Every structure is written in structure tokens, then in C-alpha cells.
Amino acid sequence: LDRLMKDIIEKSPQSVHAETMIEALRERAKFKNPYVRQLVIAWITLLLGFTERMDIVSYLPQYLEGLLNMLCDQSRDIRHNAETTLKKIREALVNPANGLPESRLQVILDSTEVVVRCSSHSDAAVRSEALVWLNAFISVQTLIVAETDRPLSRRWIELLPRLLEGTLNCFEDKDDDIAKMAVENNGCLLEMAKHVRTELPVDALIEQLKQSMQPSTRSRGLPVVRTDCLQWMCLLLSGSTDNMLRMKMM
């Protein structure tokens, strides 16, 4: 039956109701049954080949978390296939052949919360992949500002505290590669914040920085975390002096 349905879609993809298909994949991606997970991955891979008629990438926020969670599956094949599929989707999202349309930027915005949430996952493979996605999202926004001189969208600026949270959470990760990637992402965020032309969300950023500097947080107050938090505070002081001075920092 599964093979027959795939044959039908390959011959007539326009006959498929995209929302219904994506909802089914999203729900089944939650299952831990290895056969179900393999089918979900296979279907997503198949649908990626029909983006001109059914753009599955535009529905990414609905099934991204399910795919990321498969990276900690007990089956090596499922982990490998999920990683390969995630890479294909990421490339289709941030490296389109004809530039990055507004619809793709919206998908990035809608997917950021999922990626930040997964950056705190208990499994290192999920955290690592989440940081790769965060890096890709940050790089896209930075490139747009640099090449087009377009200002960052207000919604992206409002997401900065969450992006910072996802980054700082991984500073003391036991996996050195994850920790290094987190430091790199933080540097990119700092550089991007320097070029924001409107008011930064100072209150939310300071609240996040205060949490990250406390010994009770995951960072346990490591010097590298506190040093980077102080860099952010210096940036905020230089760009939002009045807002910073009226706040009770600690």
C-alpha cells in the first residue's frame, strides 16, 4: 500500500492535499516505532522532490522537531537517514538557486523556536544539529543585511533573547564540538546585534543574561559564559544606554 501511494504521488503530486499529508507526517514523527519513523523519513524525502508542486519545506515548523528527535533513535539507520534528510531540507531552505524569497525567511522565523528548544535536548546529537540550524539561520540573516542593506525584521530582533538562550545553554557542553559551535554562534549574534538599526529588546536580553550568569543555571557560572554575557551588556550599554541605566541589573 505504501509503495502504491508513492507511485500515485510520483505520477500525480498535485492530487495530494498538502496540509493533510504534513499533519499525518507530523503526528507519526512522534512515534518511536522504527518502521513508522523510516516511513516518515522516506515520505519526506520523496516529497522534497516535488517542491515546485508541493513545497514541503514551507511546512518545516510542523515536522522539524520530529525529525530532530530521530537523531537519538536507537537505530543507526534511522539516525543516519534523519541526518541526511535534515541536511537536504536545510540546504533547500537557506541555499535556494534563485535567492532567498520572503516565504523562506518566514519559514526560518517560524522554525527558530523549535531549533532553540532542541538546543537544550538531553541527547548530544540533537543539540549539535540544533546548533547547526541556528548557525545557518543566523548566517542567512547576517548575509541579507550585508548584501542588501535591508534591516533585520522586527520579529527576528524579538527572537534574539531566545537565540541567545539556545547558544549560551551549550557553552559548557561536554561535547567540545558543541561548545565550540555555541561560542561561534554567540560571536555571530553579537556581530549581528551591532548592526541592528532599531531598539533591541533590552529587558528580555538582560533577563536572559542574568539567568545565564547565575550558578544555578546549566552554565554554572563558568568564566567563559560570564565573559560573553558581559560583552552583551557592554553592547547594550553602548546602544541602549537610557534603557540600561534605568534597570536594576542584579
XYZ file of N, CA and C in Angstrom:
750
model
N 0.836 -1.210 0.000
C 0.000 0.000 0.000
C 0.866 1.253 0.000
N 1.920 1.253 0.833
C 2.808 2.412 0.902
C 3.459 2.660 -0.445
N 3.931 1.593 -1.099
C 4.563 1.703 -2.413
C 3.578 2.219 -3.449
N 2.332 1.736 -3.387
C 1.298 2.167 -4.322
C 1.013 3.651 -4.170
N 0.900 4.129 -2.920
C 0.640 5.545 -2.676
C 1.787 6.413 -3.198
N 3.008 5.943 -2.994
C 4.162 6.694 -3.504
C 4.139 6.769 -5.024
N 3.763 5.681 -5.671
C 3.673 5.670 -7.128
C 2.637 6.671 -7.615
N 1.515 6.747 -6.903
C 0.457 7.683 -7.284
C 0.958 9.122 -7.173
N 1.659 9.425 -6.082
C 2.156 10.786 -5.877
C 3.223 11.134 -6.901
N 4.080 10.171 -7.235
C 5.123 10.440 -8.226
C 4.523 10.756 -9.589
N 3.383 10.121 -9.899
C 2.746 10.337 -11.198
C 1.833 11.559 -11.186
N 1.264 11.865 -10.017
C 0.322 12.981 -9.941
C 0.410 13.668 -8.582
N 1.519 14.400 -8.311
C 1.695 15.036 -7.000
C 0.659 16.096 -6.687
N 0.052 16.696 -7.733
C -0.937 17.736 -7.488
C -2.222 17.184 -6.888
N -2.385 15.868 -6.912
C -3.605 15.259 -6.362
C -3.556 15.119 -4.850
N -2.404 15.403 -4.245
C -2.226 15.241 -2.807
C -2.576 16.538 -2.087
N -3.345 16.434 -1.009
C -3.666 17.597 -0.184
C -2.524 17.813 0.788
N -1.751 18.864 0.564
C -0.501 19.079 1.296
C -0.706 19.146 2.804
N -1.701 19.940 3.256
C -1.902 20.111 4.696
C -2.218 18.784 5.385
N -3.045 17.961 4.739
C -3.403 16.662 5.310
C -2.191 15.748 5.395
N -1.380 15.748 4.345
C -0.184 14.911 4.315
C 0.810 15.335 5.395
N 1.044 16.626 5.522
C 2.008 17.129 6.506
C 1.538 16.840 7.922
N 0.243 16.991 8.166
C -0.300 16.712 9.500
C -0.101 15.240 9.856
N -0.304 14.356 8.869
C -0.110 12.924 9.114
C 1.354 12.623 9.426
N 2.256 13.243 8.689
C 3.691 13.035 8.929
C 4.107 13.594 10.285
N 3.560 14.755 10.635
C 3.900 15.373 11.915
C 3.496 14.474 13.082
N 2.309 13.916 13.010
C 1.824 13.061 14.090
C 2.625 11.758 14.175
N 2.928 11.183 13.025
C 3.645 9.907 13.025
C 5.126 10.057 13.344
N 5.654 11.264 13.177
C 7.052 11.507 13.537
C 7.262 11.405 15.045
N 6.165 11.494 15.813
C 6.253 11.379 17.268
C 6.402 9.934 17.713
N 6.030 8.994 16.828
C 6.098 7.578 17.191
C 7.548 7.131 17.297
N 7.802 6.208 18.201
C 9.157 5.672 18.354
C 9.347 4.338 17.635
N 8.268 3.836 17.056
C 8.363 2.606 16.278
C 9.316 2.825 15.096
N 10.362 2.019 14.971
C 11.363 2.241 13.920
C 10.795 2.153 12.508
N 9.794 1.289 12.293
C 9.213 1.154 10.956
C 8.425 2.412 10.580
N 7.713 2.956 11.557
C 6.962 4.187 11.308
C 7.925 5.337 11.024
N 8.985 5.428 11.802
C 9.954 6.506 11.599
C 10.623 6.409 10.225
N 10.951 5.201 9.807
C 11.564 5.036 8.485
C 10.596 5.464 7.389
N 9.304 5.167 7.563
C 8.307 5.585 6.584
C 8.178 7.105 6.539
N 8.198 7.747 7.704
C 8.105 9.205 7.757
C 9.282 9.839 7.018
N 10.482 9.345 7.288
C 11.676 9.874 6.616
C 11.587 9.653 5.109
N 11.150 8.455 4.720
C 11.042 8.130 3.293
C 10.042 9.039 2.585
N 8.910 9.312 3.255
C 7.898 10.185 2.658
C 8.396 11.623 2.531
N 9.053 12.122 3.550
C 9.573 13.491 3.486
C 10.606 13.611 2.377
N 11.481 12.614 2.265
C 12.487 12.610 1.203
C 11.825 12.597 -0.169
N 10.778 11.792 -0.308
C 10.052 11.730 -1.579
C 9.434 13.083 -1.927
N 8.764 13.684 -0.949
C 8.065 14.951 -1.197
C 9.022 16.100 -1.473
N 10.262 15.989 -0.988
C 11.258 17.025 -1.285
C 11.532 17.124 -2.782
N 11.232 16.047 -3.503
C 11.451 16.049 -4.951
C 10.361 16.734 -5.732
N 9.302 17.186 -5.056
C 8.176 17.822 -5.741
C 7.925 19.239 -5.225
N 9.002 19.939 -4.866
C 8.839 21.257 -4.249
C 8.152 22.276 -5.161
N 8.237 22.090 -6.471
C 7.595 23.042 -7.379
C 6.079 22.914 -7.337
N 5.578 21.708 -7.017
C 4.137 21.487 -6.999
C 3.575 21.354 -5.584
N 4.430 20.908 -4.655
C 4.015 20.824 -3.253
C 5.243 21.115 -2.391
N 5.342 22.347 -1.948
C 6.550 22.807 -1.250
C 6.549 22.348 0.201
N 7.110 21.181 0.460
C 7.126 20.628 1.813
C 8.005 21.450 2.750
N 8.976 22.167 2.194
C 9.858 22.984 3.036
C 9.073 24.086 3.736
N 8.040 24.589 3.099
C 7.248 25.669 3.699
C 6.488 25.203 4.939
N 6.361 23.888 5.121
C 5.685 23.334 6.296
C 6.687 22.869 7.357
N 7.937 23.234 7.201
C 9.008 22.749 8.075
C 8.718 22.870 9.569
N 8.201 23.998 10.070
C 7.982 24.120 11.524
C 7.100 23.012 12.103
N 6.286 22.382 11.265
C 5.366 21.359 11.768
C 6.033 20.004 12.006
N 7.088 19.704 11.255
C 7.689 18.369 11.391
C 9.182 18.400 11.729
N 9.776 19.591 11.859
C 11.214 19.697 12.132
C 11.599 19.038 13.446
N 10.826 19.291 14.506
C 11.180 18.734 15.808
C 11.133 17.210 15.805
N 10.162 16.650 15.086
C 10.081 15.206 14.993
C 11.307 14.606 14.331
N 11.788 15.258 13.280
C 12.989 14.778 12.597
C 14.220 14.915 13.480
N 14.338 16.037 14.166
C 15.481 16.245 15.056
C 15.525 15.199 16.160
N 14.371 14.857 16.690
C 14.316 13.858 17.765
C 14.726 12.467 17.285
N 14.625 12.228 15.987
C 15.039 10.930 15.454
C 16.559 10.748 15.492
N 17.286 11.822 15.709
C 18.744 11.728 15.758
C 19.234 10.974 16.995
N 18.350 10.750 17.953
C 18.745 9.982 19.138
C 18.066 8.615 19.153
N 17.576 8.199 17.995
C 16.943 6.885 17.894
C 17.988 5.783 18.121
N 17.533 4.642 18.617
C 18.440 3.525 18.865
C 18.977 2.922 17.571
N 18.231 3.083 16.483
C 18.640 2.523 15.198
C 19.637 3.432 14.485
N 20.775 2.891 14.133
C 21.796 3.659 13.420
C 21.281 4.126 12.061
N 20.510 3.274 11.377
C 19.974 3.636 10.061
C 19.026 4.824 10.164
N 18.172 4.818 11.176
C 17.231 5.926 11.342
C 17.992 7.217 11.643
N 18.990 7.147 12.509
C 19.782 8.342 12.817
C 20.443 8.885 11.557
N 21.025 7.990 10.781
C 21.717 8.405 9.547
C 20.737 9.007 8.541
N 19.611 8.340 8.334
C 18.631 8.818 7.360
C 18.016 10.143 7.791
N 17.769 10.299 9.106
C 17.230 11.565 9.601
C 18.236 12.691 9.392
N 19.496 12.421 9.670
C 20.536 13.437 9.490
C 20.657 13.846 8.020
N 20.617 12.861 7.120
C 20.705 13.144 5.684
C 19.514 13.973 5.215
N 18.322 13.620 5.688
C 17.116 14.353 5.305
C 17.141 15.777 5.834
N 17.578 15.946 7.074
C 17.679 17.290 7.653
C 18.647 18.158 6.854
N 19.733 17.574 6.414
C 20.707 18.326 5.616
C 20.095 18.776 4.293
N 19.339 17.900 3.642
C 18.689 18.251 2.378
C 17.688 19.386 2.568
N 16.923 19.295 3.658
C 15.921 20.338 3.920
C 16.606 21.663 4.217
N 17.660 21.620 5.031
C 18.370 22.852 5.377
C 18.951 23.519 4.137
N 19.520 22.727 3.246
C 20.086 23.277 2.016
C 18.999 23.861 1.130
N 17.851 23.194 1.060
C 16.737 23.708 0.258
C 16.178 25.005 0.843
N 16.271 25.123 2.168
C 15.725 26.303 2.843
C 16.635 27.514 2.738
N 17.919 27.347 3.011
C 18.815 28.505 3.106
C 19.696 28.708 1.880
N 19.693 27.748 0.934
C 20.520 27.895 -0.268
C 19.723 27.693 -1.547
N 18.600 28.386 -1.707
C 17.817 28.202 -2.935
C 18.579 28.752 -4.139
N 18.301 28.169 -5.315
C 19.053 28.534 -6.519
C 18.819 29.988 -6.943
N 17.630 30.509 -6.689
C 17.285 31.848 -7.172
C 17.165 32.880 -6.053
N 18.002 32.764 -5.039
C 17.939 33.706 -3.944
C 16.945 33.265 -2.887
N 16.881 34.034 -1.818
C 16.027 33.654 -0.680
C 14.759 34.502 -0.696
N 13.619 33.921 -1.099
C 12.369 34.683 -1.129
C 11.849 34.951 0.281
N 10.906 35.861 0.363
C 10.335 36.233 1.652
C 9.676 35.047 2.344
N 9.107 34.145 1.557
C 8.444 32.979 2.145
C 9.430 32.098 2.898
N 10.671 32.010 2.396
C 11.691 31.207 3.070
C 12.127 31.883 4.375
N 12.223 33.189 4.362
C 12.561 33.913 5.592
C 11.494 33.691 6.655
N 10.257 33.605 6.228
C 9.167 33.357 7.173
C 9.284 31.963 7.773
N 9.666 30.993 6.953
C 9.857 29.625 7.459
C 10.969 29.601 8.502
N 12.035 30.343 8.247
C 13.146 30.424 9.200
C 12.666 31.008 10.526
N 11.908 32.079 10.448
C 11.380 32.699 11.660
C 10.487 31.726 12.431
N 9.627 31.022 11.710
C 8.687 30.106 12.354
C 9.374 28.859 12.907
N 10.564 28.535 12.398
C 11.285 27.330 12.835
C 12.271 27.602 13.962
N 12.577 28.865 14.210
C 13.614 29.206 15.178
C 13.290 28.707 16.579
N 12.049 28.846 16.999
C 11.654 28.409 18.338
C 11.893 26.910 18.525
N 11.596 26.127 17.499
C 11.811 24.681 17.555
C 13.299 24.372 17.725
N 14.122 25.061 16.946
C 15.568 24.812 16.980
C 16.154 25.198 18.342
N 15.716 26.318 18.885
C 16.196 26.745 20.201
C 15.807 25.723 21.265
N 14.594 25.237 21.189
C 14.131 24.241 22.155
C 14.983 22.972 22.078
N 15.327 22.557 20.878
C 16.126 21.341 20.704
C 17.588 21.540 21.092
N 18.039 22.778 21.195
C 19.430 23.024 21.606
C 19.643 22.672 23.077
N 18.561 22.440 23.814
C 18.655 22.023 25.212
C 18.293 20.547 25.390
N 18.244 19.822 24.304
C 17.881 18.403 24.349
C 18.914 17.603 25.140
N 18.474 16.522 25.749
C 19.380 15.698 26.556
C 20.392 14.927 25.714
N 20.094 14.749 24.429
C 20.992 13.993 23.554
C 21.924 14.930 22.789
N 23.214 14.606 22.787
C 24.217 15.467 22.159
C 24.002 15.610 20.654
N 23.563 14.548 19.987
C 23.359 14.606 18.540
C 22.272 15.610 18.176
N 21.219 15.663 18.994
C 20.135 16.620 18.749
C 20.620 18.042 19.017
N 21.347 18.240 20.121
C 21.879 19.569 20.436
C 22.809 20.053 19.328
N 23.665 19.181 18.864
C 24.618 19.549 17.828
C 23.908 19.979 16.544
N 22.930 19.190 16.121
C 22.199 19.522 14.894
C 21.405 20.816 15.070
N 20.849 21.021 16.252
C 20.105 22.260 16.514
C 21.014 23.477 16.368
N 22.246 23.378 16.855
C 23.186 24.490 16.737
C 23.598 24.716 15.286
N 23.693 23.639 14.510
C 23.982 23.783 13.079
C 22.874 24.585 12.396
N 21.628 24.271 12.756
C 20.495 25.010 12.186
C 20.497 26.462 12.654
N 20.784 26.683 13.935
C 20.847 28.056 14.436
C 21.908 28.854 13.687
N 23.052 28.230 13.471
C 24.134 28.894 12.744
C 23.701 29.253 11.328
N 22.984 28.341 10.678
C 22.501 28.600 9.323
C 21.509 29.760 9.308
N 20.603 29.796 10.289
C 19.616 30.871 10.367
C 20.292 32.222 10.609
N 21.243 32.244 11.538
C 21.945 33.491 11.850
C 22.751 33.969 10.642
N 23.393 33.033 9.954
C 24.210 33.380 8.785
C 23.358 33.976 7.679
N 22.166 33.418 7.476
C 21.265 33.938 6.445
C 20.875 35.380 6.748
N 20.487 35.638 7.991
C 20.082 36.990 8.365
C 21.247 37.968 8.234
N 22.429 37.543 8.663
C 23.611 38.406 8.574
C 23.952 38.719 7.122
N 23.860 37.704 6.256
C 24.170 37.886 4.841
C 23.195 38.845 4.173
N 21.927 38.742 4.529
C 20.920 39.633 3.948
C 21.229 41.081 4.294
N 21.567 41.323 5.553
C 21.891 42.682 5.989
C 23.130 43.197 5.258
N 24.136 42.332 5.111
C 25.398 42.748 4.496
C 25.264 43.001 2.998
N 24.489 42.157 2.303
C 24.431 42.240 0.843
C 23.327 43.156 0.328
N 22.242 43.286 1.059
C 21.113 44.072 0.559
C 20.893 45.363 1.333
N 21.574 45.500 2.448
C 21.404 46.663 3.316
C 19.986 46.756 3.875
N 19.272 45.622 3.865
C 17.941 45.581 4.458
C 18.060 45.451 5.963
N 17.233 46.144 6.711
C 17.264 45.988 8.172
C 16.694 44.641 8.581
N 17.113 44.155 9.725
C 16.556 42.919 10.251
C 15.079 43.119 10.568
N 14.304 42.082 10.348
C 12.876 42.189 10.639
C 12.665 42.344 12.141
N 11.573 42.987 12.513
C 11.280 43.212 13.926
C 11.119 41.890 14.658
N 10.501 40.923 13.999
C 10.290 39.636 14.657
C 11.626 38.933 14.931
N 12.560 39.032 13.994
C 13.870 38.403 14.207
C 14.593 39.059 15.380
N 14.484 40.383 15.470
C 15.100 41.091 16.588
C 14.479 40.646 17.909
N 13.175 40.445 17.907
C 12.494 39.997 19.128
C 12.891 38.572 19.512
N 13.396 37.817 18.532
C 13.832 36.445 18.805
C 15.245 36.383 19.381
N 15.957 37.494 19.405
C 17.342 37.498 19.886
C 17.511 36.884 21.281
N 16.655 37.189 22.241
C 16.818 36.555 23.562
C 16.726 35.034 23.517
N 15.835 34.508 22.685
C 15.708 33.064 22.556
C 16.920 32.473 21.841
N 17.414 33.168 20.826
C 18.617 32.720 20.133
C 19.811 32.706 21.086
N 19.878 33.718 21.911
C 20.954 33.801 22.896
C 20.844 32.672 23.911
N 19.633 32.369 24.322
C 19.418 31.271 25.261
C 19.907 29.947 24.674
N 19.521 29.674 23.409
C 19.935 28.441 22.769
C 21.438 28.332 22.623
N 22.097 29.478 22.484
C 23.553 29.499 22.339
C 24.261 29.334 23.678
N 23.889 30.133 24.652
C 24.565 30.096 25.952
C 24.357 28.770 26.678
N 23.228 28.105 26.412
C 22.952 26.821 27.054
C 24.009 25.764 26.732
N 24.683 25.954 25.604
C 25.624 24.935 25.136
C 27.085 25.310 25.381
N 27.344 26.406 26.082
C 28.721 26.860 26.285
C 29.568 25.852 27.053
N 28.968 25.157 27.997
C 29.745 24.219 28.809
C 29.447 22.763 28.469
N 28.966 22.548 27.244
C 28.607 21.197 26.837
C 29.812 20.252 26.948
N 29.548 19.025 27.328
C 30.614 18.038 27.458
C 31.243 17.705 26.111
N 30.479 17.895 25.052
C 30.997 17.678 23.704
C 31.710 18.958 23.250
N 33.014 18.866 23.021
C 33.809 20.046 22.666
C 33.313 20.710 21.380
N 32.891 19.900 20.407
C 32.423 20.464 19.138
C 31.168 21.312 19.344
N 30.282 20.844 20.226
C 29.061 21.608 20.511
C 29.409 22.919 21.209
N 30.322 22.846 22.182
C 30.735 24.055 22.913
C 31.378 25.068 21.967
N 32.227 24.598 21.055
C 32.884 25.498 20.103
C 31.872 26.136 19.155
N 30.887 25.336 18.725
C 29.860 25.867 17.833
C 29.015 26.912 18.548
N 28.754 26.694 19.822
C 27.974 27.662 20.600
C 28.722 28.984 20.705
N 30.019 28.920 20.958
C 30.835 30.137 21.033
C 30.817 30.868 19.691
N 30.919 30.106 18.600
C 30.887 30.709 17.266
C 29.547 31.382 17.004
N 28.463 30.698 17.361
C 27.135 31.274 17.166
C 26.957 32.560 17.966
N 27.485 32.561 19.187
C 27.376 33.755 20.017
C 28.114 34.932 19.385
N 29.293 34.657 18.827
C 30.037 35.724 18.146
C 29.264 36.289 16.968
N 28.603 35.419 16.218
C 27.796 35.861 15.078
C 26.594 36.692 15.540
N 25.981 36.264 16.643
C 24.848 37.022 17.184
C 25.279 38.407 17.648
N 26.422 38.472 18.321
C 26.945 39.757 18.775
C 27.194 40.692 17.598
N 27.824 40.151 16.551
C 28.128 40.959 15.371
C 26.851 41.437 14.705
N 25.857 40.562 14.639
C 24.589 40.931 14.033
C 23.882 42.006 14.851
N 23.928 41.872 16.171
C 23.257 42.837 17.045
C 23.857 44.231 16.913
N 25.133 44.297 16.576
C 25.795 45.598 16.423
C 25.211 46.396 15.267
N 24.596 45.701 14.315
C 24.082 46.374 13.120
C 22.567 46.547 13.140
N 21.951 46.266 14.278
C 20.511 46.478 14.398
C 20.238 47.978 14.453
N 19.347 48.423 13.593
C 19.095 49.870 13.494
C 17.971 50.342 14.411
N 17.234 49.404 14.955
C 16.152 49.792 15.859
C 16.507 49.360 17.275
N 15.606 49.638 18.189
C 15.846 49.321 19.595
C 15.863 47.816 19.819
N 16.866 47.341 20.515
C 16.942 45.928 20.866
C 15.983 45.623 22.024
N 15.541 44.379 22.153
C 14.670 44.004 23.274
C 15.495 43.899 24.563
N 15.861 45.051 25.102
C 16.805 45.114 26.220
C 16.333 44.315 27.432
N 15.075 44.492 27.824
C 14.583 43.816 29.024
C 14.720 42.297 28.914
N 14.277 41.757 27.779
C 14.327 40.304 27.594
C 15.766 39.807 27.501
N 16.639 40.575 26.847
C 18.042 40.180 26.731
C 18.731 40.185 28.101
N 18.474 41.220 28.888
C 19.098 41.305 30.215
C 18.607 40.175 31.108
N 17.328 39.865 31.030
C 16.791 38.769 31.833
C 17.476 37.459 31.483
N 17.682 37.235 30.179
C 18.357 36.010 29.752
C 19.816 35.992 30.195
N 20.483 37.130 30.100
C 21.884 37.216 30.523
C 22.017 36.980 32.019
N 21.099 37.527 32.795
C 21.129 37.321 34.243
C 20.962 35.845 34.588
N 20.045 35.188 33.898
C 19.835 33.757 34.151
C 21.084 32.951 33.811
N 21.731 33.300 32.710
C 22.906 32.545 32.271
C 24.107 32.758 33.185
N 24.141 33.889 33.872
C 25.270 34.187 34.747
C 25.117 33.601 36.143
N 23.921 33.126 36.457
C 23.691 32.581 37.789
C 24.266 31.168 37.907
N 24.900 30.827 39.027
C 25.460 29.486 39.224
C 24.430 28.372 39.148
N 23.166 28.691 39.364
C 22.133 27.656 39.381
C 21.713 27.220 37.980
N 22.124 27.965 36.952
C 21.747 27.601 35.594
C 22.658 26.515 35.068
N 22.369 26.057 33.879
C 23.154 24.980 33.287
C 24.618 25.378 33.119
N 24.882 26.665 32.906
C 26.256 27.114 32.696
C 27.082 27.073 33.978
N 26.395 27.082 35.140
C 27.046 27.072 36.446
C 28.054 28.232 36.594
N 27.809 29.297 35.874
C 28.629 30.493 36.046
C 30.051 30.358 35.561
N 30.287 29.528 34.543
C 31.632 29.387 34.021
C 32.170 30.735 33.557
N 33.488 30.983 33.717
C 34.059 32.270 33.313
C 33.767 32.639 31.869
N 33.815 31.651 30.950
C 33.578 31.971 29.542
C 32.153 32.458 29.323
N 31.200 31.891 30.076
C 29.814 32.315 29.953
C 29.654 33.738 30.479
N 30.221 33.984 31.654
C 30.092 35.315 32.250
C 30.801 36.373 31.406
N 31.923 36.005 30.818
C 32.650 36.948 29.962
C 31.810 37.338 28.761
N 31.183 36.350 28.129
C 30.351 36.650 26.966
C 29.096 37.415 27.353
N 28.551 37.125 28.523
C 27.400 37.890 28.999
C 27.775 39.354 29.208
N 28.963 39.596 29.735
C 29.426 40.963 29.934
C 29.631 41.679 28.604
N 30.048 40.941 27.578
C 30.179 41.538 26.246
C 28.824 42.030 25.747
N 27.804 41.217 25.989
C 26.457 41.616 25.592
C 26.001 42.857 26.360
N 26.312 42.891 27.645
C 25.908 44.051 28.441
C 26.612 45.317 27.981
N 27.875 45.179 27.594
C 28.608 46.335 27.065
C 27.971 46.814 25.766
N 27.575 45.867 24.923
C 26.913 46.227 23.676
C 25.605 46.956 23.947
N 24.839 46.435 24.884
C 23.562 47.065 25.217
C 23.758 48.445 25.829
N 24.792 48.596 26.638
C 25.088 49.907 27.231
C 25.425 50.943 26.170
N 26.150 50.514 25.152
C 26.556 51.456 24.104
C 25.409 51.804 23.163
N 24.480 50.858 22.970
C 23.399 51.098 22.019
C 22.079 51.482 22.646
N 21.885 51.131 23.911
C 20.615 51.421 24.590
C 20.907 51.931 26.000
N 21.685 52.986 26.065
C 22.179 53.482 27.352
C 21.062 53.830 28.321
N 20.066 54.568 27.861
C 18.996 55.006 28.759
C 18.241 53.824 29.351
N 17.910 52.830 28.504
C 17.191 51.651 28.985
C 18.016 50.849 29.986
N 19.305 50.800 29.752
C 20.182 50.026 30.631
C 20.333 50.705 31.986
N 20.468 52.004 31.986
C 20.709 52.735 33.232
C 19.490 52.730 34.155
N 18.319 52.588 33.568
C 17.118 52.591 34.427
C 16.823 51.215 35.013
N 17.585 50.225 34.597
C 17.307 48.859 35.048
C 18.125 48.513 36.291
N 17.517 47.671 37.119
C 18.224 47.099 38.247
C 18.828 45.788 37.754
N 20.141 45.767 37.588
C 20.806 44.666 36.897
C 20.768 43.380 37.692
N 20.997 43.408 38.954
C 21.087 42.166 39.728
C 20.181 42.267 40.971
